Amino acid sequence: MSFLRFFKLSTALILFCTVTGSEAAKLEIATLPAADSLILETACAQGFFKERNLEVELVPFKSALEVGAAFRAGRISGQFGDLLNVMVQNETGVLQKVVAVTTHTEKKQRRFALVTSPSKAAAIMSTDDLKNTSTAMSSNTIIEYLLDGMRNELKLAEDALSFKEIKQIPVRLQLLLTGKVDTALLPEPLVTLAVSKGSRVLWDDRRLNETLAVISLKDGILDRKETDEFIAALNEAASFIKDNKDASLKLMLKKRLLPKEIAAVYEMIDLCDEKGQLPPLPSKDEFSRVASWMLQHGMIKKQPRYEDLILTK
């Protein structure tokens, strides 16, 4: 082989490796119609993922059940959801790890609340008035988990609530507003919307200590360096939301995460601390508490290992 031919071949190989190595990691992330999914929308819209050589496509769903089916079918490589989804999906073979917490309960801002229908606001003044009250909910989800937390906190009687299974969040809201159910546990900003229509807030989650929403990625979809870049993009998005509330409000409206009629009164979510960091990953105590509840409800068959489901150092 001549030196010139060798030089050309070597150069081509170097160029090939350079181009191949710089290809962006591609992710399809499932989202739900919840306010804190704004963090993913912001990271995409502001180019925070792209700046870190990550190509992220957001795929909207209406329920956690649909997300699970999409994960099992291989249509998505990550999700915005909760610990319960992650535990169930891992046990059914969709191996993934929680890489970020987008929201945790906190005293200064409600995330979920039990609200009446507008037609029942005058009759149901407090949780003391609950007696076989029809409640739109979704079993085996964070909704049922929080309802149990509420019942334990308030020491409600077993017959206080009569659950009506409604998987899709938009349908749950519609049934509440039209008086087809008496109450529902909803996330923000749907709580604010319901209140604007005449609903009454009976309880919210501010006194609980629970991880509410997480982002998980399929095992092996990214290497550790890429995962750290993904997390850095989320933190940057959380800081952007905190510092640019007007722009973030506009994005929520554009992505239909916020109804137009409550834009003027909605309290923008705060996803990060003073240092611009998202909440810490779930503690082992939180993880164990959720897993124990799921075992009791037959959602999983065995206790999952913390290290298998939560990103560790």
Tab-separated table of N, CA and C in Angstrom, residues 48-211:
chain	number	residue	atom	x	y	z
A	48	PHE	N	-31.456	23.355	25.950
A	48	PHE	CA	-30.531	22.886	26.979
A	48	PHE	C	-30.088	21.448	26.722
A	49	PHE	N	-30.964	20.618	26.188
A	49	PHE	CA	-30.573	19.254	25.819
A	49	PHE	C	-29.631	19.281	24.612
A	50	LYS	N	-30.018	20.058	23.613
A	50	LYS	CA	-29.242	20.111	22.379
A	50	LYS	C	-27.823	20.598	22.632
A	51	GLU	N	-27.676	21.577	23.534
A	51	GLU	CA	-26.347	22.094	23.865
A	51	GLU	C	-25.443	21.010	24.439
A	52	ARG	N	-26.057	19.984	25.007
A	52	ARG	CA	-25.302	18.890	25.618
A	52	ARG	C	-25.308	17.650	24.739
A	53	ASN	N	-25.550	17.858	23.458
A	53	ASN	CA	-25.512	16.782	22.466
A	53	ASN	C	-26.520	15.675	22.760
A	54	LEU	N	-27.700	16.083	23.212
A	54	LEU	CA	-28.791	15.153	23.463
A	54	LEU	C	-29.980	15.543	22.590
A	55	GLU	N	-30.488	14.587	21.839
A	55	GLU	CA	-31.657	14.825	20.994
A	55	GLU	C	-32.876	14.228	21.699
A	56	VAL	N	-33.737	15.082	22.219
A	56	VAL	CA	-34.867	14.629	23.025
A	56	VAL	C	-36.186	14.963	22.331
A	57	GLU	N	-37.003	13.946	22.166
A	57	GLU	CA	-38.358	14.119	21.627
A	57	GLU	C	-39.349	13.832	22.752
A	58	LEU	N	-40.286	14.742	22.990
A	58	LEU	CA	-41.297	14.557	24.027
A	58	LEU	C	-42.558	13.963	23.406
A	59	VAL	N	-43.063	12.915	24.043
A	59	VAL	CA	-44.233	12.203	23.532
A	59	VAL	C	-45.353	12.307	24.568
A	60	PRO	N	-46.402	13.082	24.305
A	60	PRO	CA	-47.467	13.295	25.312
A	60	PRO	C	-48.418	12.104	25.429
A	61	PHE	N	-48.814	11.801	26.666
A	61	PHE	CA	-49.816	10.775	26.955
A	61	PHE	C	-50.827	11.357	27.935
A	62	LYS	N	-51.973	10.690	28.057
A	62	LYS	CA	-53.036	11.178	28.938
A	62	LYS	C	-53.107	10.431	30.263
A	63	SER	N	-52.448	9.272	30.366
A	63	SER	CA	-52.509	8.501	31.600
A	63	SER	C	-51.240	7.693	31.795
A	64	ALA	N	-50.976	7.341	33.057
A	64	ALA	CA	-49.816	6.517	33.380
A	64	ALA	C	-49.950	5.130	32.764
A	65	LEU	N	-51.179	4.648	32.624
A	65	LEU	CA	-51.419	3.340	32.016
A	65	LEU	C	-50.927	3.314	30.575
A	66	GLU	N	-51.186	4.377	29.844
A	66	GLU	CA	-50.742	4.471	28.454
A	66	GLU	C	-49.219	4.551	28.365
A	67	VAL	N	-48.616	5.259	29.315
A	67	VAL	CA	-47.153	5.369	29.331
A	67	VAL	C	-46.518	3.999	29.533
A	68	GLY	N	-47.060	3.222	30.472
A	68	GLY	CA	-46.531	1.892	30.729
A	68	GLY	C	-46.600	1.009	29.495
A	69	ALA	N	-47.711	1.067	28.789
A	69	ALA	CA	-47.869	0.264	27.570
A	69	ALA	C	-46.864	0.680	26.508
A	70	ALA	N	-46.639	1.983	26.378
A	70	ALA	CA	-45.674	2.483	25.394
A	70	ALA	C	-44.254	2.061	25.746
A	71	PHE	N	-43.926	2.061	27.040
A	71	PHE	CA	-42.604	1.634	27.490
A	71	PHE	C	-42.385	0.156	27.154
A	72	ARG	N	-43.389	-0.671	27.451
A	72	ARG	CA	-43.261	-2.109	27.179
A	72	ARG	C	-43.153	-2.393	25.692
A	73	ALA	N	-43.783	-1.548	24.871
A	73	ALA	CA	-43.737	-1.727	23.415
A	73	ALA	C	-42.459	-1.176	22.800
A	74	GLY	N	-41.621	-0.543	23.604
A	74	GLY	CA	-40.366	0.002	23.097
A	74	GLY	C	-40.509	1.313	22.357
A	75	ARG	N	-41.646	1.999	22.546
A	75	ARG	CA	-41.883	3.258	21.836
A	75	ARG	C	-41.203	4.444	22.504
A	76	ILE	N	-40.869	4.311	23.781
A	76	ILE	CA	-40.225	5.402	24.506
A	76	ILE	C	-39.007	4.890	25.258
A	77	SER	N	-38.101	5.800	25.581
A	77	SER	CA	-36.871	5.414	26.286
A	77	SER	C	-36.770	6.078	27.655
A	78	GLY	N	-37.807	6.832	28.025
A	78	GLY	CA	-37.823	7.479	29.330
A	78	GLY	C	-39.205	8.036	29.593
A	79	GLN	N	-39.417	8.504	30.828
A	79	GLN	CA	-40.745	9.000	31.153
A	79	GLN	C	-40.715	10.025	32.270
A	80	PHE	N	-41.696	10.911	32.211
A	80	PHE	CA	-42.064	11.745	33.338
A	80	PHE	C	-43.199	11.003	34.024
A	81	GLY	N	-43.025	10.688	35.305
A	81	GLY	CA	-44.053	9.910	35.995
A	81	GLY	C	-43.842	9.928	37.486
A	82	ASP	N	-43.964	8.773	38.103
A	82	ASP	CA	-43.778	8.685	39.554
A	82	ASP	C	-43.112	7.358	39.909
A	83	LEU	N	-42.755	7.222	41.191
A	83	LEU	CA	-42.063	6.029	41.660
A	83	LEU	C	-42.886	4.765	41.444
A	84	LEU	N	-44.189	4.875	41.581
A	84	LEU	CA	-45.039	3.702	41.423
A	84	LEU	C	-44.931	3.148	40.008
A	85	ASN	N	-44.983	4.044	39.016
A	85	ASN	CA	-44.829	3.607	37.628
A	85	ASN	C	-43.503	2.881	37.429
A	86	VAL	N	-42.462	3.464	37.964
A	86	VAL	CA	-41.122	2.908	37.781
A	86	VAL	C	-41.023	1.512	38.386
A	87	MET	N	-41.559	1.344	39.593
A	87	MET	CA	-41.480	0.038	40.261
A	87	MET	C	-42.258	-1.033	39.514
A	88	VAL	N	-43.471	-0.686	39.072
A	88	VAL	CA	-44.291	-1.650	38.336
A	88	VAL	C	-43.619	-2.025	37.023
A	89	GLN	N	-43.167	-1.033	36.284
A	89	GLN	CA	-42.580	-1.296	34.976
A	89	GLN	C	-41.283	-2.094	35.078
A	90	ASN	N	-40.479	-1.820	36.106
A	90	ASN	CA	-39.257	-2.589	36.284
A	90	ASN	C	-39.569	-4.054	36.552
A	91	GLU	N	-40.592	-4.314	37.365
A	91	GLU	CA	-40.921	-5.706	37.670
A	91	GLU	C	-41.452	-6.450	36.455
A	92	THR	N	-42.047	-5.715	35.506
A	92	THR	CA	-42.555	-6.348	34.293
A	92	THR	C	-41.513	-6.386	33.177
A	93	GLY	N	-40.288	-6.024	33.507
A	93	GLY	CA	-39.206	-6.189	32.543
A	93	GLY	C	-38.730	-4.936	31.851
A	94	VAL	N	-39.374	-3.792	32.129
A	94	VAL	CA	-38.922	-2.533	31.527
A	94	VAL	C	-37.943	-1.883	32.511
A	95	LEU	N	-36.686	-2.261	32.420
A	95	LEU	CA	-35.687	-1.820	33.389
A	95	LEU	C	-35.327	-0.361	33.159
A	96	GLN	N	-35.369	0.418	34.223
A	96	GLN	CA	-35.109	1.847	34.139
A	96	GLN	C	-34.639	2.355	35.487
A	97	LYS	N	-34.088	3.555	35.474
A	97	LYS	CA	-33.636	4.178	36.716
A	97	LYS	C	-34.158	5.604	36.811
A	98	VAL	N	-34.529	5.990	38.022
A	98	VAL	CA	-34.908	7.378	38.292
A	98	VAL	C	-33.635	8.217	38.304
A	99	VAL	N	-33.590	9.234	37.454
A	99	VAL	CA	-32.407	10.087	37.378
A	99	VAL	C	-32.659	11.484	37.937
A	100	ALA	N	-33.941	11.833	38.145
A	100	ALA	CA	-34.249	13.170	38.664
A	100	ALA	C	-35.621	13.172	39.312
A	101	VAL	N	-35.773	14.016	40.320
A	101	VAL	CA	-37.071	14.295	40.930
A	101	VAL	C	-37.476	15.699	40.496
A	102	THR	N	-38.638	15.819	39.893
A	102	THR	CA	-39.080	17.154	39.461
A	102	THR	C	-39.883	17.850	40.552
A	103	THR	N	-40.650	17.066	41.329
A	103	THR	CA	-41.419	17.688	42.411
A	103	THR	C	-41.479	16.787	43.632
A	104	HIS	N	-41.420	17.453	44.772
A	104	HIS	CA	-41.569	16.811	46.073
A	104	HIS	C	-42.574	17.662	46.851
A	105	THR	N	-43.320	17.031	47.734
A	105	THR	CA	-44.242	17.820	48.547
A	105	THR	C	-43.463	18.873	49.332
A	106	GLU	N	-44.082	20.042	49.504
A	106	GLU	CA	-43.449	21.103	50.283
A	106	GLU	C	-44.526	21.996	50.878
A	107	LYS	N	-44.193	22.660	51.961
A	107	LYS	CA	-45.187	23.427	52.697
A	107	LYS	C	-45.629	24.695	51.969
A	108	LYS	N	-44.757	25.261	51.145
A	108	LYS	CA	-45.067	26.569	50.560
A	108	LYS	C	-45.954	26.515	49.325
A	109	GLN	N	-46.150	25.309	48.756
A	109	GLN	CA	-46.914	25.255	47.509
A	109	GLN	C	-47.596	23.899	47.361
A	110	ARG	N	-48.894	23.910	47.099
A	110	ARG	CA	-49.593	22.640	46.896
A	110	ARG	C	-49.276	22.094	45.510
A	111	ARG	N	-49.265	20.780	45.449
A	111	ARG	CA	-49.049	20.089	44.175
A	111	ARG	C	-50.297	19.304	43.766
A	112	PHE	N	-50.923	18.652	44.763
A	112	PHE	CA	-52.159	17.898	44.552
A	112	PHE	C	-53.180	18.350	45.592
A	113	ALA	N	-54.452	18.238	45.234
A	113	ALA	CA	-55.501	18.596	46.196
A	113	ALA	C	-56.774	17.816	45.903
A	114	LEU	N	-57.529	17.548	46.967
A	114	LEU	CA	-58.855	16.973	46.834
A	114	LEU	C	-59.840	18.133	46.751
A	115	VAL	N	-60.603	18.179	45.665
A	115	VAL	CA	-61.538	19.287	45.451
A	115	VAL	C	-62.943	18.746	45.191
A	116	THR	N	-63.933	19.559	45.535
A	116	THR	CA	-65.322	19.196	45.259
A	116	THR	C	-65.681	19.593	43.828
A	117	SER	N	-66.780	19.056	43.348
A	117	SER	CA	-67.356	19.589	42.116
A	117	SER	C	-67.987	20.936	42.454
A	118	PRO	N	-68.120	21.832	41.502
A	118	PRO	CA	-68.760	23.123	41.782
A	118	PRO	C	-70.165	22.961	42.373
A	119	SER	N	-70.881	21.938	41.942
A	119	SER	CA	-72.255	21.746	42.408
A	119	SER	C	-72.322	21.243	43.846
A	120	LYS	N	-71.202	20.741	44.376
A	120	LYS	CA	-71.174	20.214	45.743
A	120	LYS	C	-70.404	21.113	46.707
A	121	ALA	N	-69.906	22.244	46.215
A	121	ALA	CA	-69.063	23.107	47.043
A	121	ALA	C	-69.797	23.628	48.279
A	122	ALA	N	-71.090	23.866	48.156
A	122	ALA	CA	-71.850	24.390	49.293
A	122	ALA	C	-72.225	23.294	50.281
A	123	ALA	N	-72.373	22.075	49.783
A	123	ALA	CA	-72.794	20.966	50.643
A	123	ALA	C	-71.611	20.302	51.351
A	124	ILE	N	-70.462	20.230	50.662
A	124	ILE	CA	-69.270	19.607	51.248
A	124	ILE	C	-68.304	20.726	51.615
A	125	MET	N	-68.373	21.166	52.844
A	125	MET	CA	-67.573	22.304	53.294
A	125	MET	C	-66.180	21.898	53.770
A	126	SER	N	-66.046	20.666	54.230
A	126	SER	CA	-64.756	20.176	54.725
A	126	SER	C	-64.739	18.665	54.611
A	127	THR	N	-63.598	18.066	54.954
A	127	THR	CA	-63.509	16.607	54.894
A	127	THR	C	-64.420	15.945	55.919
A	128	ASP	N	-64.906	16.690	56.904
A	128	ASP	CA	-65.855	16.139	57.878
A	128	ASP	C	-67.195	15.795	57.222
A	129	ASP	N	-67.458	16.399	56.076
A	129	ASP	CA	-68.741	16.185	55.388
A	129	ASP	C	-68.702	15.025	54.400
A	130	LEU	N	-67.561	14.326	54.331
A	130	LEU	CA	-67.426	13.223	53.385
A	130	LEU	C	-68.090	11.966	53.940
A	131	LYS	N	-69.046	11.440	53.196
A	131	LYS	CA	-69.747	10.214	53.583
A	131	LYS	C	-70.199	9.504	52.315
A	132	ASN	N	-69.504	8.403	51.977
A	132	ASN	CA	-69.777	7.691	50.721
A	132	ASN	C	-69.766	8.650	49.535
A	133	THR	N	-68.826	9.574	49.571
A	133	THR	CA	-68.723	10.609	48.540
A	133	THR	C	-68.018	10.054	47.305
A	134	SER	N	-68.648	10.179	46.143
A	134	SER	CA	-68.047	9.657	44.912
A	134	SER	C	-66.811	10.479	44.560
A	135	THR	N	-65.719	9.774	44.356
A	135	THR	CA	-64.425	10.424	44.121
A	135	THR	C	-63.760	9.847	42.885
A	136	ALA	N	-63.521	10.694	41.895
A	136	ALA	CA	-62.821	10.257	40.684
A	136	ALA	C	-61.354	10.052	41.012
A	137	MET	N	-60.822	8.888	40.663
A	137	MET	CA	-59.432	8.593	40.975
A	137	MET	C	-58.892	7.580	39.974
A	138	SER	N	-57.636	7.246	40.136
A	138	SER	CA	-56.986	6.239	39.298
A	138	SER	C	-56.236	5.297	40.226
A	139	SER	N	-56.688	4.064	40.312
A	139	SER	CA	-56.082	3.117	41.246
A	139	SER	C	-54.686	2.707	40.789
A	140	ASN	N	-53.900	2.261	41.753
A	140	ASN	CA	-52.533	1.804	41.504
A	140	ASN	C	-51.656	2.903	40.904
A	141	THR	N	-51.921	4.142	41.301
A	141	THR	CA	-51.134	5.289	40.833
A	141	THR	C	-50.816	6.185	42.024
A	142	ILE	N	-50.076	7.253	41.748
A	142	ILE	CA	-49.761	8.232	42.788
A	142	ILE	C	-51.042	8.831	43.372
A	143	ILE	N	-52.116	8.862	42.593
A	143	ILE	CA	-53.388	9.399	43.071
A	143	ILE	C	-53.914	8.564	44.241
A	144	GLU	N	-53.955	7.256	44.073
A	144	GLU	CA	-54.437	6.399	45.161
A	144	GLU	C	-53.485	6.450	46.348
A	145	TYR	N	-52.184	6.498	46.070
A	145	TYR	CA	-51.197	6.567	47.149
A	145	TYR	C	-51.406	7.830	47.989
A	146	LEU	N	-51.636	8.960	47.338
A	146	LEU	CA	-51.858	10.212	48.066
A	146	LEU	C	-53.201	10.222	48.787
A	147	LEU	N	-54.209	9.603	48.182
A	147	LEU	CA	-55.499	9.498	48.857
A	147	LEU	C	-55.369	8.701	50.155
A	148	ASP	N	-54.569	7.640	50.124
A	148	ASP	CA	-54.318	6.879	51.349
A	148	ASP	C	-53.555	7.725	52.368
A	149	GLY	N	-52.600	8.520	51.866
A	149	GLY	CA	-51.871	9.426	52.756
A	149	GLY	C	-52.804	10.439	53.398
A	150	MET	N	-53.746	10.940	52.617
A	150	MET	CA	-54.727	11.894	53.140
A	150	MET	C	-55.610	11.230	54.184
A	151	ARG	N	-56.089	10.033	53.893
A	151	ARG	CA	-56.969	9.340	54.840
A	151	ARG	C	-56.251	9.058	56.158
A	152	ASN	N	-54.970	8.700	56.064
A	152	ASN	CA	-54.204	8.448	57.288
A	152	ASN	C	-53.979	9.732	58.076
A	153	GLU	N	-53.663	10.809	57.362
A	153	GLU	CA	-53.404	12.095	58.024
A	153	GLU	C	-54.644	12.605	58.740
A	154	LEU	N	-55.786	12.499	58.067
A	154	LEU	CA	-57.033	13.037	58.618
A	154	LEU	C	-57.819	12.018	59.436
A	155	LYS	N	-57.340	10.761	59.426
A	155	LYS	CA	-58.044	9.677	60.127
A	155	LYS	C	-59.487	9.561	59.637
A	156	LEU	N	-59.630	9.572	58.312
A	156	LEU	CA	-60.967	9.461	57.718
A	156	LEU	C	-61.519	8.050	57.880
A	157	ALA	N	-62.819	7.959	58.002
A	157	ALA	CA	-63.480	6.657	58.052
A	157	ALA	C	-63.360	5.968	56.693
A	158	GLU	N	-63.390	4.641	56.716
A	158	GLU	CA	-63.249	3.870	55.484
A	158	GLU	C	-64.341	4.198	54.469
A	159	ASP	N	-65.543	4.544	54.971
A	159	ASP	CA	-66.662	4.818	54.062
A	159	ASP	C	-66.795	6.293	53.693
A	160	ALA	N	-65.760	7.088	53.977
A	160	ALA	CA	-65.832	8.525	53.659
A	160	ALA	C	-65.861	8.752	52.156
A	161	LEU	N	-65.102	7.942	51.428
A	161	LEU	CA	-64.991	8.116	49.985
A	161	LEU	C	-65.415	6.849	49.253
A	162	SER	N	-66.109	7.033	48.152
A	162	SER	CA	-66.490	5.935	47.274
A	162	SER	C	-65.795	6.156	45.932
A	163	PHE	N	-64.774	5.347	45.659
A	163	PHE	CA	-63.922	5.595	44.506
A	163	PHE	C	-64.590	5.220	43.179
A	164	LYS	N	-64.384	6.097	42.203
A	164	LYS	CA	-64.831	5.830	40.838
A	164	LYS	C	-63.599	5.864	39.938
A	165	GLU	N	-63.325	4.748	39.301
A	165	GLU	CA	-62.097	4.602	38.517
A	165	GLU	C	-62.169	5.405	37.218
A	166	ILE	N	-61.308	6.417	37.095
A	166	ILE	CA	-61.207	7.236	35.884
A	166	ILE	C	-59.715	7.411	35.590
A	167	LYS	N	-59.202	6.706	34.603
A	167	LYS	CA	-57.763	6.680	34.362
A	167	LYS	C	-57.232	7.995	33.790
A	168	GLN	N	-57.942	8.538	32.811
A	168	GLN	CA	-57.419	9.711	32.107
A	168	GLN	C	-57.695	10.992	32.885
A	169	ILE	N	-56.648	11.785	33.078
A	169	ILE	CA	-56.748	13.003	33.875
A	169	ILE	C	-57.771	13.986	33.290
A	170	PRO	N	-57.766	14.266	31.981
A	170	PRO	CA	-58.746	15.219	31.437
A	170	PRO	C	-60.195	14.760	31.648
A	171	VAL	N	-60.440	13.458	31.545
A	171	VAL	CA	-61.796	12.929	31.749
A	171	VAL	C	-62.194	13.084	33.214
A	172	ARG	N	-61.254	12.836	34.120
A	172	ARG	CA	-61.495	12.995	35.553
A	172	ARG	C	-61.940	14.424	35.864
A	173	LEU	N	-61.238	15.381	35.268
A	173	LEU	CA	-61.573	16.789	35.483
A	173	LEU	C	-62.955	17.110	34.931
A	174	GLN	N	-63.250	16.625	33.739
A	174	GLN	CA	-64.533	16.923	33.110
A	174	GLN	C	-65.701	16.371	33.918
A	175	LEU	N	-65.559	15.155	34.426
A	175	LEU	CA	-66.616	14.558	35.238
A	175	LEU	C	-66.833	15.358	36.518
A	176	LEU	N	-65.745	15.877	37.083
A	176	LEU	CA	-65.858	16.693	38.297
A	176	LEU	C	-66.611	17.984	38.005
A	177	LEU	N	-66.212	18.678	36.954
A	177	LEU	CA	-66.799	19.987	36.651
A	177	LEU	C	-68.263	19.886	36.260
A	178	THR	N	-68.656	18.754	35.681
A	178	THR	CA	-70.050	18.583	35.269
A	178	THR	C	-70.903	17.928	36.350
A	179	GLY	N	-70.307	17.677	37.527
A	179	GLY	CA	-71.062	17.138	38.643
A	179	GLY	C	-71.352	15.648	38.564
A	180	LYS	N	-70.658	14.938	37.659
A	180	LYS	CA	-70.867	13.487	37.554
A	180	LYS	C	-70.196	12.751	38.718
A	181	VAL	N	-69.211	13.386	39.344
A	181	VAL	CA	-68.609	12.885	40.582
A	181	VAL	C	-68.566	14.050	41.568
A	182	ASP	N	-68.550	13.718	42.846
A	182	ASP	CA	-68.596	14.762	43.872
A	182	ASP	C	-67.237	15.395	44.140
A	183	THR	N	-66.187	14.590	44.111
A	183	THR	CA	-64.835	15.081	44.402
A	183	THR	C	-63.830	14.388	43.501
A	184	ALA	N	-62.626	14.931	43.466
A	184	ALA	CA	-61.532	14.300	42.731
A	184	ALA	C	-60.208	14.804	43.299
A	185	LEU	N	-59.205	13.946	43.263
A	185	LEU	CA	-57.849	14.365	43.613
A	185	LEU	C	-57.144	14.727	42.320
A	186	LEU	N	-56.715	15.988	42.211
A	186	LEU	CA	-56.147	16.495	40.967
A	186	LEU	C	-54.779	17.124	41.209
A	187	PRO	N	-53.944	17.144	40.170
A	187	PRO	CA	-52.681	17.891	40.260
A	187	PRO	C	-52.897	19.332	39.836
A	188	GLU	N	-51.973	20.189	40.205
A	188	GLU	CA	-51.960	21.534	39.631
A	188	GLU	C	-51.483	21.446	38.178
A	189	PRO	N	-51.992	22.330	37.297
A	189	PRO	CA	-52.842	23.498	37.564
A	189	PRO	C	-54.343	23.207	37.514
A	190	LEU	N	-54.696	21.919	37.439
A	190	LEU	CA	-56.114	21.583	37.343
A	190	LEU	C	-56.871	21.932	38.620
A	191	VAL	N	-56.167	21.929	39.756
A	191	VAL	CA	-56.806	22.356	41.001
A	191	VAL	C	-57.239	23.820	40.892
A	192	THR	N	-56.313	24.653	40.422
A	192	THR	CA	-56.624	26.082	40.254
A	192	THR	C	-57.772	26.275	39.272
A	193	LEU	N	-57.794	25.484	38.200
A	193	LEU	CA	-58.878	25.586	37.219
A	193	LEU	C	-60.211	25.217	37.866
A	194	ALA	N	-60.226	24.113	38.617
A	194	ALA	CA	-61.471	23.688	39.261
A	194	ALA	C	-61.982	24.749	40.236
A	195	VAL	N	-61.072	25.334	40.995
A	195	VAL	CA	-61.453	26.392	41.944
A	195	VAL	C	-62.048	27.583	41.204
A	196	SER	N	-61.468	27.917	40.060
A	196	SER	CA	-61.983	29.043	39.274
A	196	SER	C	-63.392	28.780	38.746
A	197	LYS	N	-63.769	27.501	38.682
A	197	LYS	CA	-65.109	27.124	38.215
A	197	LYS	C	-66.093	26.946	39.365
A	198	GLY	N	-65.616	27.158	40.604
A	198	GLY	CA	-66.514	27.065	41.749
A	198	GLY	C	-66.258	25.905	42.681
A	199	SER	N	-65.231	25.104	42.419
A	199	SER	CA	-64.905	23.982	43.301
A	199	SER	C	-64.313	24.480	44.616
A	200	ARG	N	-64.361	23.628	45.624
A	200	ARG	CA	-63.781	23.936	46.930
A	200	ARG	C	-62.639	22.964	47.217
A	201	VAL	N	-61.512	23.496	47.695
A	201	VAL	CA	-60.389	22.647	48.102
A	201	VAL	C	-60.665	22.127	49.507
A	202	LEU	N	-60.655	20.802	49.645
A	202	LEU	CA	-60.903	20.175	50.947
A	202	LEU	C	-59.606	19.784	51.655
A	203	TRP	N	-58.584	19.499	50.872
A	203	TRP	CA	-57.311	19.027	51.431
A	203	TRP	C	-56.242	19.190	50.365
A	204	ASP	N	-54.991	19.448	50.789
A	204	ASP	CA	-53.884	19.396	49.838
A	204	ASP	C	-52.704	18.670	50.474
A	205	ASP	N	-51.662	18.470	49.678
A	205	ASP	CA	-50.565	17.567	50.053
A	205	ASP	C	-49.423	18.238	50.817
A	206	ARG	N	-49.580	19.467	51.245
A	206	ARG	CA	-48.449	20.220	51.792
A	206	ARG	C	-47.906	19.666	53.113
A	207	ARG	N	-48.684	18.864	53.806
A	207	ARG	CA	-48.199	18.313	55.077
A	207	ARG	C	-47.583	16.926	54.920
A	208	LEU	N	-47.595	16.403	53.714
A	208	LEU	CA	-46.984	15.099	53.468
A	208	LEU	C	-45.491	15.261	53.186
A	209	ASN	N	-44.779	14.157	53.200
A	209	ASN	CA	-43.354	14.130	52.866
A	209	ASN	C	-43.135	13.037	51.829
A	210	GLU	N	-43.420	13.377	50.572
A	210	GLU	CA	-43.396	12.371	49.522
A	210	GLU	C	-42.788	12.916	48.223
A	211	THR	N	-42.060	12.056	47.542
A	211	THR	CA	-41.640	12.344	46.175
A	211	THR	C	-42.866	12.199	45.279
